[in-house]
Each structure stands twice: as C-alpha cells, then as structure tokens.
XYZ file of C-alpha atoms in Angstrom:
380
model
C 132.725 0.487 26.087
C 133.712 1.957 22.599
C 137.087 1.833 21.341
C 138.940 4.648 19.885
C 138.099 4.614 16.520
C 134.366 4.234 17.091
C 134.604 7.126 19.425
C 136.200 8.982 16.909
C 133.394 8.104 14.686
C 130.921 9.420 17.238
C 132.291 12.901 17.430
C 132.452 12.938 13.282
C 129.129 11.723 12.920
C 127.636 14.394 15.828
C 125.695 17.397 14.248
C 127.428 19.973 16.463
C 130.636 20.334 17.864
C 130.318 20.494 21.447
C 130.565 16.370 21.129
C 134.514 15.965 21.801
C 136.449 13.256 22.552
C 137.230 14.477 25.884
C 133.804 15.472 27.148
C 132.397 11.687 25.535
C 134.975 9.732 26.838
C 136.715 11.412 29.620
C 135.505 11.617 33.588
C 138.096 13.550 34.715
C 139.779 15.474 32.107
C 142.265 17.399 34.391
C 143.704 17.493 37.907
C 141.139 20.513 39.084
C 138.304 19.587 36.763
C 135.745 16.305 37.021
C 132.939 15.659 35.007
C 131.577 12.650 36.287
C 132.454 9.613 39.041
C 131.215 6.582 38.052
C 131.800 6.240 33.875
C 132.271 8.557 31.060
C 129.241 9.356 28.759
C 129.982 7.244 26.323
C 129.645 3.822 28.370
C 126.116 5.102 28.881
C 125.518 4.965 25.066
C 123.235 2.350 23.614
C 124.737 0.223 20.626
C 123.124 2.021 17.492
C 122.964 5.513 19.473
C 124.442 8.488 17.989
C 125.347 11.779 20.442
C 124.667 15.234 18.731
C 125.179 17.613 21.350
C 126.977 17.754 25.164
C 126.761 20.569 27.993
C 127.226 20.798 31.027
C 126.699 22.914 34.242
C 128.374 23.167 37.617
C 126.093 22.392 40.599
C 122.724 22.796 38.641
C 120.896 19.885 38.299
C 117.712 19.712 36.088
C 114.078 21.084 37.486
C 111.207 18.755 37.303
C 107.243 19.255 37.327
C 104.553 16.666 36.285
C 102.699 14.171 37.472
C 104.994 11.489 35.366
C 107.885 13.080 36.118
C 111.279 10.750 36.685
C 113.581 11.154 39.797
C 115.626 13.957 39.447
C 119.481 13.151 39.381
C 121.226 14.547 42.315
C 124.635 15.807 41.860
C 126.877 15.486 45.138
C 130.232 16.492 45.390
C 132.973 17.500 43.001
C 131.697 17.146 39.197
C 129.193 18.365 37.225
C 125.539 18.101 35.460
C 126.499 16.595 31.934
C 124.039 16.661 29.227
C 123.957 14.543 25.895
C 121.306 14.926 23.302
C 121.409 11.931 21.117
C 119.190 10.759 17.924
C 117.001 8.994 20.637
C 116.924 10.890 23.905
C 118.048 13.574 26.018
C 120.201 11.830 28.631
C 121.104 13.602 31.862
C 123.852 12.457 34.602
C 124.681 14.295 37.621
C 127.829 13.504 38.959
C 127.612 12.155 42.615
C 130.465 10.981 44.985
C 127.863 8.002 45.780
C 127.447 7.327 42.556
C 126.408 9.296 39.510
C 122.557 9.837 38.853
C 121.228 9.904 35.127
C 117.313 10.358 33.780
C 116.553 10.348 30.140
C 113.871 11.656 28.251
C 112.919 9.963 24.688
C 113.306 12.536 21.884
C 109.901 11.353 20.032
C 107.993 12.168 23.363
C 109.258 16.124 23.636
C 105.803 18.133 22.043
C 107.386 21.339 23.160
C 110.465 23.405 23.748
C 111.923 27.124 24.337
C 115.516 28.429 25.358
C 116.534 31.447 27.425
C 119.640 32.568 26.640
C 121.791 34.276 29.197
C 124.437 36.074 27.680
C 127.218 35.687 30.639
C 124.886 33.782 32.754
C 123.294 30.528 32.882
C 121.164 29.526 29.727
C 118.009 27.567 30.187
C 116.434 24.946 27.794
C 112.713 23.854 28.676
C 110.953 21.298 27.324
C 107.574 19.556 27.733
C 106.390 15.573 27.164
C 102.387 14.582 27.568
C 103.459 13.983 31.283
C 106.164 16.072 32.698
C 108.069 19.023 31.715
C 111.977 19.912 32.435
C 114.264 22.858 32.786
C 117.820 22.680 32.138
C 120.307 24.878 33.543
C 123.146 25.002 31.024
C 127.107 26.538 32.103
C 127.924 29.969 30.574
C 130.710 28.298 29.222
C 128.809 27.795 25.868
C 127.461 30.559 23.636
C 123.950 31.897 22.588
C 124.139 30.518 19.460
C 124.834 26.792 20.921
C 121.661 26.620 22.888
C 119.809 28.464 20.172
C 121.461 25.292 17.644
C 119.862 22.857 20.581
C 116.530 24.290 20.329
C 116.532 24.205 16.373
C 117.696 20.386 16.531
C 115.047 19.529 19.020
C 112.179 21.047 17.280
C 113.402 19.648 13.882
C 113.693 15.882 15.593
C 110.878 15.952 17.945
C 107.128 16.234 17.873
C 107.556 20.112 19.332
C 106.242 22.495 16.471
C 108.562 25.527 17.904
C 105.343 27.585 19.305
C 106.729 27.015 22.740
C 105.658 24.757 25.825
C 102.827 22.480 26.143
C 101.169 21.400 29.098
C 99.012 18.095 29.018
C 98.092 18.070 32.761
C 96.699 19.885 35.711
C 93.328 21.413 35.980
C 93.897 24.939 34.994
C 94.707 24.563 31.025
C 91.450 24.859 28.935
C 93.282 23.060 25.539
C 95.483 20.382 25.516
C 97.754 21.613 23.280
C 97.899 25.320 24.646
C 101.219 26.655 24.668
C 102.661 27.827 27.737
C 104.874 30.825 28.256
C 108.237 30.019 30.098
C 108.155 32.721 32.861
C 104.704 31.078 34.066
C 102.817 33.992 34.596
C 101.009 36.995 33.124
C 102.532 40.368 32.662
C 101.406 43.587 34.030
C 99.739 46.030 31.582
C 100.181 48.814 34.312
C 102.762 47.824 37.239
C 103.104 51.702 38.511
C 99.626 51.792 39.839
C 100.634 49.265 42.396
C 103.274 52.065 43.532
C 100.723 53.958 45.606
C 102.291 53.031 48.942
C 103.414 54.894 51.882
C 106.272 53.806 53.191
C 107.734 51.463 50.530
C 110.827 49.854 50.262
C 113.671 50.791 48.290
C 113.836 47.563 46.284
C 109.892 48.268 44.731
C 110.097 49.245 41.189
C 107.832 48.855 38.415
C 109.901 46.148 37.093
C 109.975 44.165 40.043
C 106.305 44.575 40.511
C 106.171 43.039 37.406
C 107.324 39.961 38.355
C 104.121 39.470 40.682
C 102.262 38.914 37.211
C 98.455 38.926 37.407
C 98.803 38.040 40.936
C 97.844 41.409 42.549
C 94.293 43.010 42.890
C 93.597 45.765 40.825
C 93.858 48.155 43.582
C 96.431 46.580 45.713
C 99.692 48.497 46.288
C 102.832 47.105 47.098
C 105.048 48.407 50.573
C 107.767 46.165 49.920
C 108.873 43.152 48.283
C 112.030 40.763 48.316
C 113.586 37.899 45.804
C 114.820 34.480 47.015
C 115.643 31.188 45.157
C 113.730 28.815 47.717
C 110.250 28.509 50.242
C 109.866 26.153 52.533
C 106.085 25.030 53.817
C 106.325 23.925 57.080
C 103.330 22.053 58.964
C 99.946 22.618 58.857
C 98.837 23.892 62.587
C 99.968 26.907 64.468
C 103.221 26.501 66.763
C 104.220 23.185 65.410
C 107.909 22.708 64.175
C 107.388 19.657 61.657
C 110.774 19.267 60.236
C 110.063 15.693 58.551
C 107.803 15.105 55.791
C 105.714 17.762 56.321
C 108.347 20.368 55.336
C 107.721 21.438 51.691
C 110.423 23.112 49.570
C 109.522 24.522 46.366
C 112.450 26.571 44.368
C 112.230 28.327 41.313
C 115.591 29.091 38.813
C 113.840 32.312 37.888
C 113.447 33.555 41.635
C 110.606 33.640 44.173
C 109.081 37.156 44.273
C 107.417 38.288 47.812
C 105.321 41.475 48.098
C 103.622 42.643 51.102
C 100.761 44.982 50.053
C 98.440 47.002 52.074
C 95.996 43.814 52.171
C 98.489 40.499 52.231
C 101.471 39.292 51.585
C 101.730 37.748 47.965
C 104.263 35.140 47.035
C 104.630 34.096 43.436
C 106.707 31.433 42.329
C 107.251 30.893 38.787
C 107.439 27.241 37.013
C 107.761 27.194 33.866
C 104.376 25.432 33.359
C 102.371 27.822 35.234
C 103.096 30.143 38.540
C 102.354 28.557 42.173
C 100.756 31.404 44.147
C 100.500 31.820 47.741
C 98.139 34.638 49.300
C 98.866 35.099 53.553
C 96.277 37.670 54.478
C 97.340 39.870 57.808
C 94.843 38.197 59.818
C 96.370 34.718 59.763
C 99.892 35.736 60.493
C 100.800 34.744 64.274
C 104.460 36.006 64.101
C 107.133 37.088 61.691
C 111.076 36.570 61.672
C 114.402 37.230 60.182
C 117.355 35.024 60.427
C 120.526 36.894 59.171
C 122.758 34.092 58.794
C 125.934 33.929 57.450
C 125.170 32.230 53.731
C 121.974 34.116 53.104
C 118.896 35.777 55.026
C 115.907 34.091 55.580
C 112.104 35.506 56.853
C 109.626 33.391 58.260
C 105.926 34.001 58.389
C 104.196 31.828 60.918
C 100.462 31.412 60.372
C 97.527 29.802 62.238
C 98.430 27.368 59.633
C 101.444 26.675 57.917
C 104.997 28.627 58.303
C 106.580 29.807 55.535
C 110.276 30.069 55.214
C 111.338 31.897 52.396
C 115.018 33.022 51.323
C 115.878 37.028 50.795
C 118.025 38.046 48.183
C 119.162 41.191 47.166
C 117.232 43.559 49.917
C 119.154 44.389 52.511
C 118.936 43.818 56.626
C 117.280 47.217 57.534
C 114.778 47.194 54.892
C 114.003 43.706 55.541
C 113.534 44.530 59.384
C 111.316 47.523 58.375
C 109.134 45.335 56.157
C 108.469 43.126 59.040
C 107.865 45.593 61.244
C 105.137 46.541 58.918
C 103.812 43.023 58.539
C 103.428 42.991 62.540
C 101.760 46.009 62.423
C 99.204 45.040 59.786
C 98.777 41.731 61.797
C 98.168 43.331 64.516
C 95.486 45.760 63.316
C 93.601 43.081 61.476
C 93.726 41.061 64.676
C 91.956 43.936 66.499
C 89.443 44.154 63.728
C 88.242 40.610 64.270
C 88.059 40.984 67.949
C 85.902 44.001 67.481
C 83.591 42.375 65.414
C 83.590 39.281 67.571
C 83.018 41.421 70.686
C 80.024 43.451 68.528
C 77.957 40.568 68.267
C 74.879 39.935 71.147
C 75.596 37.718 74.217
C 74.004 34.837 73.747
C 72.991 34.544 77.714
C 71.791 37.959 77.058
C 69.569 37.207 74.018
C 68.160 33.802 75.689
C 66.909 35.643 78.637
C 64.868 38.115 76.047
C 63.358 35.610 74.311
C 62.385 33.871 77.729
C 60.440 37.326 78.451
C 58.795 37.041 74.567
C 57.735 33.614 75.169
C 56.302 34.526 78.377
C 54.456 37.496 77.229
C 52.877 35.465 74.289
C 54.819 37.197 71.334
C 56.659 33.862 70.485
C 55.060 30.399 70.304
C 56.552 27.428 72.467
C 57.554 25.983 69.092
C 59.584 29.109 67.868
C 60.595 29.534 71.593
C 61.942 26.080 71.562
C 63.878 26.416 68.301
C 65.528 29.947 69.164
C 66.686 28.704 72.464
C 68.465 25.359 70.944
C 70.442 27.851 68.382
C 71.434 30.157 71.435
C 72.293 27.142 73.506
C 74.619 25.845 70.829
C 76.702 29.186 71.139
C 77.032 28.972 74.656
C-alpha cells in the first residue's frame, strides 16, 4: 500500500479534481458512509499507475453486453460502486459484504464512448471495445461538467474518435465501425399516427410511443402502454413454471416499454448497443395476470411458449387492470378466429368417402386414389 506522500503525489498528478485523498485511500470515510469493504482504491493501483478520475454510484453497478464481456461486479450490502479511471484502465469496484468485486477495461481497448448527463438524476457513461460494451451509472453528486470532462479525456486517450459508440459483434450491423446511438432504437417520424385507438389508456402519449422506436407497424395503433425496469422470460412451454436457469432476466437503465396494440403486445428493451424486441401475438396468449406487490407492480403474460413477467411503473393499478381485460378480450377473439379457421377445413373422413366414390366411378386412377388416400389418412 502506498504511503501518504505517494498518495498526495497521485492526487496532485491527477487530471481531475475528483481524485481526492479520501476517495483514494479510505473505505469508510464517515460513521454512515462506506465506499468499499475489502480495501481502498489505492490498493488496486499498479506500481506505475496514475488515477485521473474517481466516481461513485449508490446501489447501481455496470451493465454489460457482448460475447466477450467480463463478469459483472455485484454490489451487496452497504457501500458504493466505485469507478477509477487511470492512465491504463477503467476500474470498477463494487462494495460487497462477502468481498468486494471488481472488473477493469484497458483504456487502449476503448473504441467508442458517449455520455448522458442527468442533471439532478443519475448520469451515464457508455463505452465499447471490440468484444463488449459497458454502461456505467454515476451518482448525481457529480455535475454535468465533470461527466463531460471524463468523456473528453477518454476520447483523447483511447482509440475512440468522438463519433459515438461502436459495435463490432452481432449480425445486425452492416459495417464493423458503424456508430451506434446510445438509445438503441430509431425514433418514429410521426408517433401520433399510432394514437388512433379506442379505448386508449391515459398513459399513452406521442412522447411515450416514441420510445417504442421502429417496433410498430405503419398501421398499428396503441391502446395501452406501461414502463418498467426489468423483464423475466420464464420457461419454454405453456403451463410450466421453471424457476431455475430457464428464467432469463433482462433489464434496461433506460426503461422497458410495453405497448398493447390492436395487433399484439410489443415489448421494447432498449440496450445501448441495439434494442431487444419481443412481439407477442394475441393468438399465443394463454393468460394474463397483475401482481400489485408492495414494492412494484408486475404484469405476467403466459403464452403457448414462454411466460413474460414485466415490471410496470408509472401506470395506476386501475389502468393496468383495464389494459389486461383488453388483452384477454383480444386473446379470446383471436382464439375464436383460429377455431373457426380450423372448423372450416373439410372433414378428411368425408373427403375419403368422396375420393372412394370417384375412384369407383373411374374418375380417379388407382395411383391417384392411393396417393390422395394416404394424404387423408395422415390427417385423420
């Protein structure tokens, strides 16, 4: 561990005033404030490493995307998620009562960076490498100028060119160096054209429809909407409850938007490197339920495949109940249509009698009769 004179030198040589003796060397600077559990940030430094920025966030760790992403550090118990930007790497350390967890990304590997300043809310710094991307939430104790400063520093010292994020993996990118918008979706040119729905919930506005990006068809109208932070996709078959590894959780710092339209239920999960879309036709929905828990509301849509558990925020319980009644009605109507379509098909037993008569009367040859008979027997 560095001595106090070395610590002072590190602070003096930092490019930004966010590097302080307290943030660098202490794990519990006050009676009610704890940074980390295991060791201070200075103890993570390599012998020749110089810190330039130190940021923190309460209870919000990084989000990672991409096949080469490292393990996400998990924050548990008291403490913060600390971020230290040095001349060599971006280091994240999450306070964890079972032992702090860390990850680092070499500065030279960063090829794209964006920031979103949150004013009085949480800021975000997003950056990419050739193999993965990272979203870093930063607390509102820092002002916009400090967040802009780390953006400028990263552009200057990494291979990022300042044009935005890069994505070098996945099949949906046409160019290896194509910049990607942090929002992860294309804005709609005219969101109001999707508002010609009756009934329509009070939470549906052009601004919120805009959040659906390009997931809606040109002639699709939105009846109800809600927003959440997480979605769990559970199981693979209707009627089963698989709570182990079959339950896949997705989250988005920008919010997961669900639209109940005149055609289907559409879920848009914005990821900073491209959105994840789920389209659920009414004909596949088996049941829908609302859990109005003490902490958060959750909508569950059970389909003939997976079950979707979607967090619902902002919208009142009454509007959600009305929205789910609409979903049930649309699912029942879609089911009736399927039954009518199936019942309108000719009965294969009757068809077998008909081709037998045609064969006996000489209209069908022996070969034609045998071929059609096999087809009909396969359907019985």
